[in-house]
Coordinates of C-alpha atoms in Angstrom, one line a residue:
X1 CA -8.3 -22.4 1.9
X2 CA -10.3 -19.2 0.9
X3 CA -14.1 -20.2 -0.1
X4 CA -13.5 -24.0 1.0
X5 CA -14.2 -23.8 4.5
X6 CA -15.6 -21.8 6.6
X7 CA -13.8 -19.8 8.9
X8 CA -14.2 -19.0 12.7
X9 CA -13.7 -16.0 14.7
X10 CA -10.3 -18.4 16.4
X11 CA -9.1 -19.1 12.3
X12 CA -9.6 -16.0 11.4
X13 CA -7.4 -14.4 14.2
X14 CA -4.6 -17.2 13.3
X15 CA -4.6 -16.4 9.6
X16 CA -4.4 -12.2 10.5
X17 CA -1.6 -13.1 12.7
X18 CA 0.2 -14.6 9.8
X19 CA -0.4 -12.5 7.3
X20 CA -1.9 -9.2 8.1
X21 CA 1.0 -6.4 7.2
X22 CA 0.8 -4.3 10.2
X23 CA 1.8 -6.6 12.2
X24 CA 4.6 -8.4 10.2
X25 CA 6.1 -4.6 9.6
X26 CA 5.9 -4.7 14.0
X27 CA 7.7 -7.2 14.2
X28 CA 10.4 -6.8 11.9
X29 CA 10.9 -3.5 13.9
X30 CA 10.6 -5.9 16.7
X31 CA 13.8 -8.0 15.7
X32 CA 15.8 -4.7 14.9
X33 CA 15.4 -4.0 18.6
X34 CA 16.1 -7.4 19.1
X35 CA 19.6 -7.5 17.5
X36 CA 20.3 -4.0 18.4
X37 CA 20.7 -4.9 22.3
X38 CA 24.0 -7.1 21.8
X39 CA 27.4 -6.4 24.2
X40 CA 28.8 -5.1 21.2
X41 CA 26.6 -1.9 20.3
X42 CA 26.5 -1.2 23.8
X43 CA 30.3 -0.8 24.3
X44 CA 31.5 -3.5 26.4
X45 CA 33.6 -5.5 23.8
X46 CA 36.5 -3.5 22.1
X47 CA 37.2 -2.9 18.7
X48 CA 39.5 -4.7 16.2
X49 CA 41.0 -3.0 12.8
X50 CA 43.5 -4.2 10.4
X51 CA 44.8 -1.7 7.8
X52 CA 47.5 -1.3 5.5
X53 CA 48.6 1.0 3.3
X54 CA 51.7 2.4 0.9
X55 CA 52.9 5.6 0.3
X56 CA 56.0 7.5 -2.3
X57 CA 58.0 10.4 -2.1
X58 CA 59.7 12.2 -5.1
X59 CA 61.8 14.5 -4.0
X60 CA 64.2 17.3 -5.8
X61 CA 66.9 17.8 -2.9
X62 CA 69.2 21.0 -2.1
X63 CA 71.3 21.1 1.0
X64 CA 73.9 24.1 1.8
X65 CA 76.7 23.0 4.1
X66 CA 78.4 25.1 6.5
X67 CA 81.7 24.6 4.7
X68 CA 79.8 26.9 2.0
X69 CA 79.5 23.7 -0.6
X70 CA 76.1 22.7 -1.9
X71 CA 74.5 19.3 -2.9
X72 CA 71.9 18.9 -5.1
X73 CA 69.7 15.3 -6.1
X74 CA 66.9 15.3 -7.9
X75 CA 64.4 12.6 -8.3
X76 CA 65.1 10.7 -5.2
X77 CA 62.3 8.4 -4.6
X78 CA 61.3 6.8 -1.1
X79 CA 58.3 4.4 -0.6
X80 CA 56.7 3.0 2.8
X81 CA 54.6 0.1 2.9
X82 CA 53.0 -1.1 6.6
X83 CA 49.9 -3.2 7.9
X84 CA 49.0 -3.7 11.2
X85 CA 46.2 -4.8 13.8
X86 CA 44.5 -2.1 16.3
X87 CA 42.5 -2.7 18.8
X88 CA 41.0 -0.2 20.8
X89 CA 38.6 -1.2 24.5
X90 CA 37.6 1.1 26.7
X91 CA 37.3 -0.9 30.2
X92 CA 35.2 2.1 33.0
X93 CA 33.8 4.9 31.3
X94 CA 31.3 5.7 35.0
X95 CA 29.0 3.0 34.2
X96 CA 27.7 4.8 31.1
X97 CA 28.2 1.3 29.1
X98 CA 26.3 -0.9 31.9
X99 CA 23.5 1.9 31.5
X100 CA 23.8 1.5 27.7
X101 CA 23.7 -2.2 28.0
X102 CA 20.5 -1.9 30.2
X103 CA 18.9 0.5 28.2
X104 CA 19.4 -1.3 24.7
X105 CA 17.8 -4.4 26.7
X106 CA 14.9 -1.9 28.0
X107 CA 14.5 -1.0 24.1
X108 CA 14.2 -4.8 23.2
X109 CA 11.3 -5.5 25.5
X110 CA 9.6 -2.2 24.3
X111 CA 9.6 -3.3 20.7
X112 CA 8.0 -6.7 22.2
X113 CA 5.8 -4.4 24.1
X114 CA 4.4 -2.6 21.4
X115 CA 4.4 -5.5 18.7
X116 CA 1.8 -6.9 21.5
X117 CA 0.0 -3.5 21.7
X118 CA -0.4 -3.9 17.6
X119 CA -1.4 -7.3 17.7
X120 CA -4.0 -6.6 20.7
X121 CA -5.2 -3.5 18.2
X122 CA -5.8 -5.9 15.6
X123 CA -7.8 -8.8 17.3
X124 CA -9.8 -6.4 18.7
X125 CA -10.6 -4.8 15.1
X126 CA -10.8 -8.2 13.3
X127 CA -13.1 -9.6 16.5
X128 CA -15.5 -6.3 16.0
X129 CA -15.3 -6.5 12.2
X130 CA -16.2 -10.4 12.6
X131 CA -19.2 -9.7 14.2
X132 CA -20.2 -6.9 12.5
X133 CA -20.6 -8.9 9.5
X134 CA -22.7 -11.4 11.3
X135 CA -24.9 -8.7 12.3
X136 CA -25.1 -7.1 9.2
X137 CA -26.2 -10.8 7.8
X138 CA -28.8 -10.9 10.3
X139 CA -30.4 -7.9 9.2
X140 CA -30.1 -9.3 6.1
X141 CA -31.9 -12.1 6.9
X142 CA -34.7 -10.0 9.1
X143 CA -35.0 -7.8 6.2
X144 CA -35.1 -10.9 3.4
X145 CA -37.5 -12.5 5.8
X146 CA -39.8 -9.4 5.9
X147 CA -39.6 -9.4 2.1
X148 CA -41.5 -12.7 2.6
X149 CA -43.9 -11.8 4.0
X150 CA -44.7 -8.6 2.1
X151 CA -44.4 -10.9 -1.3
X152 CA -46.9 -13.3 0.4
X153 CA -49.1 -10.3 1.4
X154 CA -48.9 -9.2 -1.8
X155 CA -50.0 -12.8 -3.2
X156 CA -52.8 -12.4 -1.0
X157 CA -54.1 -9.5 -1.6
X158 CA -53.6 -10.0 -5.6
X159 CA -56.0 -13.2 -5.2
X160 CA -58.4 -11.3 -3.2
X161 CA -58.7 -8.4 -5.7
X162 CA -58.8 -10.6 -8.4
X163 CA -62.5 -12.0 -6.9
X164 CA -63.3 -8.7 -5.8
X165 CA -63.0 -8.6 -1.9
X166 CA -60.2 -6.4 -2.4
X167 CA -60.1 -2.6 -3.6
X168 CA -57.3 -1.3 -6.0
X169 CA -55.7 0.9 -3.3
X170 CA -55.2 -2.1 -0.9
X171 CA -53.4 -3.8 -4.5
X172 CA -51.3 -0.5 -4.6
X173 CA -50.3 -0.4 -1.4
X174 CA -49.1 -3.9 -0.8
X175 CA -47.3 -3.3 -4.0
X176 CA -45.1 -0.4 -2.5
X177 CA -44.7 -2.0 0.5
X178 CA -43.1 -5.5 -1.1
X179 CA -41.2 -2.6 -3.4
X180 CA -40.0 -1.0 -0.3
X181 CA -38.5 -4.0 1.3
X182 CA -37.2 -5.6 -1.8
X183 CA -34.7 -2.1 -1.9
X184 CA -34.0 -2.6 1.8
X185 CA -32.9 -6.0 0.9
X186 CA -30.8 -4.8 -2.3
X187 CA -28.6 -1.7 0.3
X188 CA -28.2 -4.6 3.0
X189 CA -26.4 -6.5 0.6
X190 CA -24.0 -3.7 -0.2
X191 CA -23.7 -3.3 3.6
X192 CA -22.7 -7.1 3.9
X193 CA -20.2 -6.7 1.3
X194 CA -18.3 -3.5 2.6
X195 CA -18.4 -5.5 6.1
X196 CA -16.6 -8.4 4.0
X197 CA -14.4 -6.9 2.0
X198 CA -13.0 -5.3 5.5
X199 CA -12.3 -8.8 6.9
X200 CA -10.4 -10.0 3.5
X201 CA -8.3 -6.7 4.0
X202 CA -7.6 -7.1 7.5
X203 CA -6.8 -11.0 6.6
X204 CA -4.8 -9.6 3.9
X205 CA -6.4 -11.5 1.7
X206 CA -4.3 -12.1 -1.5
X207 CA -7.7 -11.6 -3.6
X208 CA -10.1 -9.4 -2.0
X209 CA -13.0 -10.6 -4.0
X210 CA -12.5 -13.9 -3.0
X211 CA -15.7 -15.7 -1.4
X212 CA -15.4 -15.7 2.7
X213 CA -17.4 -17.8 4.6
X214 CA -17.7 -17.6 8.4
X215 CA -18.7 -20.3 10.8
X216 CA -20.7 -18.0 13.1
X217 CA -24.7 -16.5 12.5
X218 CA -25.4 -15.4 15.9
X219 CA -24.0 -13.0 18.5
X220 CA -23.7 -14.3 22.4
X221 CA -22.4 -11.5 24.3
X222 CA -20.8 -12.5 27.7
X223 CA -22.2 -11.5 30.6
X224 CA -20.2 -13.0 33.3
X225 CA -17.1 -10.2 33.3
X226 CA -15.7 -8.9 36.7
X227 CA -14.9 -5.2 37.2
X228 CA -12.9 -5.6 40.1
X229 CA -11.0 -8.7 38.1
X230 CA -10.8 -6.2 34.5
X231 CA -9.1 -2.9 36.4
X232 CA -6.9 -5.7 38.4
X233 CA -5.5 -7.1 34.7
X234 CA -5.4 -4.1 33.8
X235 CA -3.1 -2.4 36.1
X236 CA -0.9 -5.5 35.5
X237 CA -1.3 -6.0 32.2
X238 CA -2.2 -3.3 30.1
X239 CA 0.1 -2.8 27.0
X240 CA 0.3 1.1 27.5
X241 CA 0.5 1.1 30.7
X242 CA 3.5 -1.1 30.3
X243 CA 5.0 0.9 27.7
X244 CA 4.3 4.0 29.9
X245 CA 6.6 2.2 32.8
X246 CA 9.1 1.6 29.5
X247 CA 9.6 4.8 29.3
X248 CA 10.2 6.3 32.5
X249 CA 13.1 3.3 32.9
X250 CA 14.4 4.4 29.7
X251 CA 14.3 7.9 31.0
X252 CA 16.4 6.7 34.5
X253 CA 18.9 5.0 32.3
X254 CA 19.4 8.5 30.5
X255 CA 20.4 9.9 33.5
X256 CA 22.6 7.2 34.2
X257 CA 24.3 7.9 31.3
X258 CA 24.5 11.5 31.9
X259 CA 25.7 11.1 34.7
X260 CA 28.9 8.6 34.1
X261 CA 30.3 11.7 32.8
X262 CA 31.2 12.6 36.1
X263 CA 33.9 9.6 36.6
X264 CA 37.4 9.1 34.7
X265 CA 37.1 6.9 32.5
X266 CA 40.2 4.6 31.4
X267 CA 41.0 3.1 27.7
X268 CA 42.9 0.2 26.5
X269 CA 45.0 0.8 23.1
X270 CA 47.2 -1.9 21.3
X271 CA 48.7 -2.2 18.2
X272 CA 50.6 -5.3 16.4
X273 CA 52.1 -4.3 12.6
X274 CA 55.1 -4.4 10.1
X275 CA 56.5 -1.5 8.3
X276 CA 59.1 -0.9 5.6
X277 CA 60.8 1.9 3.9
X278 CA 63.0 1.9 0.6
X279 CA 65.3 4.4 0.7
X280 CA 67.0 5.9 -2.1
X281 CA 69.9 8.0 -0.4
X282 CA 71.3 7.7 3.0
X283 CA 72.6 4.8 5.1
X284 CA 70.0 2.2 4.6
X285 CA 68.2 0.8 1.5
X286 CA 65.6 -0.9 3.2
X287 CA 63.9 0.1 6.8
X288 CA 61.6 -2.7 8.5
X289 CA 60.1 -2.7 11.6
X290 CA 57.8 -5.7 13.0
X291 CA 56.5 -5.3 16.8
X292 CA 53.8 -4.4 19.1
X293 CA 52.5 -1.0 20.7
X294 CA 50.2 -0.7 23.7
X295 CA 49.0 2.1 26.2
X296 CA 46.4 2.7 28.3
X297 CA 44.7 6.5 28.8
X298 CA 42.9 7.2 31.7
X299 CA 41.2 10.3 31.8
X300 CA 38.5 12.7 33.1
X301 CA 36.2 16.0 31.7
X302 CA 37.2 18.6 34.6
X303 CA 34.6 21.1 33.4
X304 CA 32.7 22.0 29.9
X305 CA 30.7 24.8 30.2
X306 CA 28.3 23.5 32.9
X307 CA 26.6 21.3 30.1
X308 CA 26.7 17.7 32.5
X309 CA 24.6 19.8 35.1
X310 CA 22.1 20.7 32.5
X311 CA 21.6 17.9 30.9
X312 CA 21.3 15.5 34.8
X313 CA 18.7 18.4 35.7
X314 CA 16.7 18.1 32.2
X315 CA 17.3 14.4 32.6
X316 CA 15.8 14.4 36.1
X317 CA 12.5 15.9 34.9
X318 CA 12.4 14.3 31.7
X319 CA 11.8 11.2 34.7
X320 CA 9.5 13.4 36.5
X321 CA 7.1 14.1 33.3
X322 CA 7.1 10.1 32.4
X323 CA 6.0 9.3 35.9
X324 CA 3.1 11.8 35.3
X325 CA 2.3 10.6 32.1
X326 CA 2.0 6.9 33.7
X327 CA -0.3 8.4 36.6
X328 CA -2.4 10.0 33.4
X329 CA -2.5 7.1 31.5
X330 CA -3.7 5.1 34.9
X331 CA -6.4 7.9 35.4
X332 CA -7.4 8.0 31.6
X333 CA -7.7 4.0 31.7
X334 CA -9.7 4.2 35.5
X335 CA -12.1 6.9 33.9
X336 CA -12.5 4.3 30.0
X337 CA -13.0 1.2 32.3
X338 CA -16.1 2.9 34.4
X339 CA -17.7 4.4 30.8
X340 CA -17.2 0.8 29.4
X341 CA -18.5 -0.9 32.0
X342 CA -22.0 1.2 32.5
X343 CA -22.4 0.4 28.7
X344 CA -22.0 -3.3 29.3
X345 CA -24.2 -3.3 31.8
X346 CA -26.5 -0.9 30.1
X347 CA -26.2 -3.1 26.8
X348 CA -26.8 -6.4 28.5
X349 CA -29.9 -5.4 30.4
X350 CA -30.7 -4.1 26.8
X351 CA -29.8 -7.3 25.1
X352 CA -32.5 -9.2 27.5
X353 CA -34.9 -6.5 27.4
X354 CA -35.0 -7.0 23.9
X355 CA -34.8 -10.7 23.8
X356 CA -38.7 -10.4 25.4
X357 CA -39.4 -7.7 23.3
X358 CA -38.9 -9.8 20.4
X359 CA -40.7 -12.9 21.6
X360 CA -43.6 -10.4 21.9
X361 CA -43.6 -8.9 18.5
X362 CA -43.5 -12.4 16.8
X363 CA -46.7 -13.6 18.8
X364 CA -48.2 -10.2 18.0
X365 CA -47.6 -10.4 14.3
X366 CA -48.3 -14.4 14.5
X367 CA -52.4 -13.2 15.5
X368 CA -52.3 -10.1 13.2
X369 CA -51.4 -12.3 10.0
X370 CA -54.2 -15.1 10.9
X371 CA -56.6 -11.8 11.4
X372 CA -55.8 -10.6 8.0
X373 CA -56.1 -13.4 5.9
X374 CA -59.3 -14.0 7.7
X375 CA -60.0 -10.0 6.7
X376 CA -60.2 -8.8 10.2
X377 CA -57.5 -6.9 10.1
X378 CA -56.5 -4.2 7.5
X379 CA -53.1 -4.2 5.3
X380 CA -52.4 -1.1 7.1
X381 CA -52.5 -2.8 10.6
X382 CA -50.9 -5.7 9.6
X383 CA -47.8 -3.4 7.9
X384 CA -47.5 -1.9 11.3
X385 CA -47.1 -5.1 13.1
X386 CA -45.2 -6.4 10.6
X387 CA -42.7 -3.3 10.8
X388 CA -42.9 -3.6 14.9
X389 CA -41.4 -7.2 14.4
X390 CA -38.5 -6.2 11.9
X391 CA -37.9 -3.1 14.3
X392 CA -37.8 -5.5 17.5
X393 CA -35.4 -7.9 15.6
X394 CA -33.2 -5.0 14.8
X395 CA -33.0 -3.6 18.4
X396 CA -31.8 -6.8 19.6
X397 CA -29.2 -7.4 17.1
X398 CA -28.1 -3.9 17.9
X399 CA -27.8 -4.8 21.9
X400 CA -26.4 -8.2 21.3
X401 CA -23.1 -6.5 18.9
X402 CA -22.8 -3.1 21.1
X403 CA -22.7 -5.3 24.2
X404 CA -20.0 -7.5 22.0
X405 CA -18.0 -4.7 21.1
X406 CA -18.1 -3.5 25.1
X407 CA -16.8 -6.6 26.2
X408 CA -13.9 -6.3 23.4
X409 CA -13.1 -3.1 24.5
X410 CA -13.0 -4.4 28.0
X411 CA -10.8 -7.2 27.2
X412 CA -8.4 -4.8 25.2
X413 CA -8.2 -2.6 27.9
X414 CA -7.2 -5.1 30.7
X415 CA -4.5 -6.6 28.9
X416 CA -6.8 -10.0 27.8
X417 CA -7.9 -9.9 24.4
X418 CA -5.2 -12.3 22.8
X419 CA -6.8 -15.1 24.9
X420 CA -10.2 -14.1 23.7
X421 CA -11.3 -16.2 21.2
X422 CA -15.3 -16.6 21.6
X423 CA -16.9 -16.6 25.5
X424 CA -19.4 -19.4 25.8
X425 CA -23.3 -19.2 25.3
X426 CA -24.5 -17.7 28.3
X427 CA -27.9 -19.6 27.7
X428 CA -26.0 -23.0 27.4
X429 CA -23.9 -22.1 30.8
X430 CA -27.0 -21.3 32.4
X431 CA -28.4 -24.7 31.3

């Protein structure tokens, strides 16, 4: 698969679900909520044992009688043998096991609550690491592009110096400037690799200097999201906001439990088993016994130290602070929404600004280039335009990925980024 196809943003997101380790350690922690919240573990069914055992005695025996005689045996030897079933099932204990019960299920959804929250984490750092690397080519390809153009400079001005129309220092500097780009080109390609080998590791790929190739060269940045629609999803469907709401159950369920305390509680005991004793003095050799026990305790805590009022009144603030936390979290996500949104906005009236800017610089360096071969124009003037065009191409890759990594951010935050996969191109919708 690796190096034989390439890969879009969509397969790449498939493959880090599969394989990345985060998220398989998530949700393996996931299924141990999972099979923690059973009847069982919660208290509901009772408990079964069987046991058995054997014991000896060896005994050296002296009894005085009242008629004054006395009888001695040594080495008298008794053994007991028994095995039998137990079962033990407490039936009302003040609804502590319901709130167990509840809270064990409460616990299973968190664990699917915050295996989502790591999974959301992840698309959004593989999506911003996807794109990154497509910037980072793009520069590449700017900066390969304006190497070009100095080595055809260069060509020129070699030619013209070589006839004479040319001084040394014009030789000199078009030398240093082709130099100058030919090491931009040599640290972009160190940048595109770094920006790879971050996409193999989130992909957990099993060779990280195998060859990746992307389907993607070119950033479209969204620009149709909805505030009023984001903050919406948001208070519905953000992950830590739901985990927040998590809690504060969890915490009411505590109480719950604390508070159970406060009923009698009643227990079921029953026993089925078989026991035998060998005797070696007295009436019988052999002892057995074969039958059932039962019972049933019903009891309550009158009073222990005041604790069950400490713990309800910590309990009822431990739900106080989780409902304050919530209205923090709401306020913290309100307050990351607005910031996010003005540098979307800010980003995409970038992003178009840029767009002309560019068209501009290519016409402009278009006429300086025809100028200088036509020696109107000096290599100086020409390197200036020639910088203004790699400069313009930069800014707007730099709009198009910060206004990408805003409308991630965005999406994370409102709960919608695992049905993200790539928006449409805004100039083909608007076609």
């Amino acid at each position: 698969m690796w190096g034989q196809e390439t890969l879009s943003l969509k397969d790449c997101i498939e493959i880090g679900l599969e394989r990345n380790y985060a998220i398989r350690i998530v949700r393996n922690e996931q299924q141990i909520s999972a099979n923690n919240a059973t009847l069982g573990n919660a208290g509901y069914l009772p408990s079964l044992d069987l046991s058995g055992g054997f014991s000896g005695t060896l005994n050296d025996n002296r009894n005085d009688l009242r008629s004054g005689e006395r009888e001695r045996t040594t080495g008298v030897h008794n053994e007991t043998a028994n095995i039998g079933l137990n079962m033990s099932w407490t039936l009302f204990d003040g609804f502590g096991i319901q709130a167990t019960y509840e809270r064990l299920k409460e616990l299973e959804r968190m664990g699917e609550l915050n295996t989502r929250m790591t999974i959301e984490d992840f698309v959004a750092s593989l999506s911003a690491e996807y794109y990154n690397l497509i910037r980072q080519q793009i520069r590449l390809n700017n900066l390969r592009s304006s190497l070009d153009l100095s080595k055809e400079r260069l060509r020129i001005v070699e030619q013209s110096h070589s006839i004479g129309t040319m001084s040394l220092l014009d030789l000199q500097q078009a030398r240093v400037d082709f130099n100058s780009d030919s090491s931009k080109v040599l640290n972009q390609l160190e940048v595109v690799h770094r920006s790879s080998v971050q996409l193999k590791e989130l992909l957990a790929v099993d060779d990280i200097d195998t060859n990746l190739q992307i389907r993607d060269s070119v950033i479209f940045p969204n620009p149709f999201l909805d505030e009023v629609e984001l903050w919406q999803n948001t208070l519905e469907s953000n992950a830590a906001l739901l985990i927040a709401q998590k809690n504060k159950t969890l915490s009411e369920l505590d109480y719950k439990r604390v508070r159970s305390r406060n009923f009698p509680y009643l227990r079921l005991n029953a026993g089925y088993g078989y026991t035998a004793n060998w005797y070696e003095l007295g009436s019988y050799d052999l002892q057995q016994r074969l039958g059932l026990n039962y019972g049933v305790t019903i009891g309550m805590s009158l009073f222990d130290g005041f604790n069950r009022r400490r713990e309800q009144r910590n309990a009822r603030i431990d739900i106080e602070n989780r409902e304050l936390r919530k209205q923090e979290l709401e306020l913290g996500l309100q307050a990351d929404l607005s910031n996010l949104w003005m540098a979307y906005q800010n980003n995409l009236d970038l992003w178009r600004l840029e767009k002309e800017n560019l068209v501009a610089a290519q016409e402009h360096f278009s006429v300086a280039m025809d100028r200088y071969k036509l020696r109107e124009l000096s290599g100086i003037e020409l390197r200036e335009a020639q910088n203004n065009l790699l400069e313009a191409e930069e800014r707007r890759s730099i709009a198009e990925y910060n206004t990408k990594l805003c409308e991630i951010s965005l999406l994370q935050l409102s709960g919608q980024i695992l049905t993200y996969v790539a928006p449409p191109n805004p100039d083909e919708v608007s076609e």
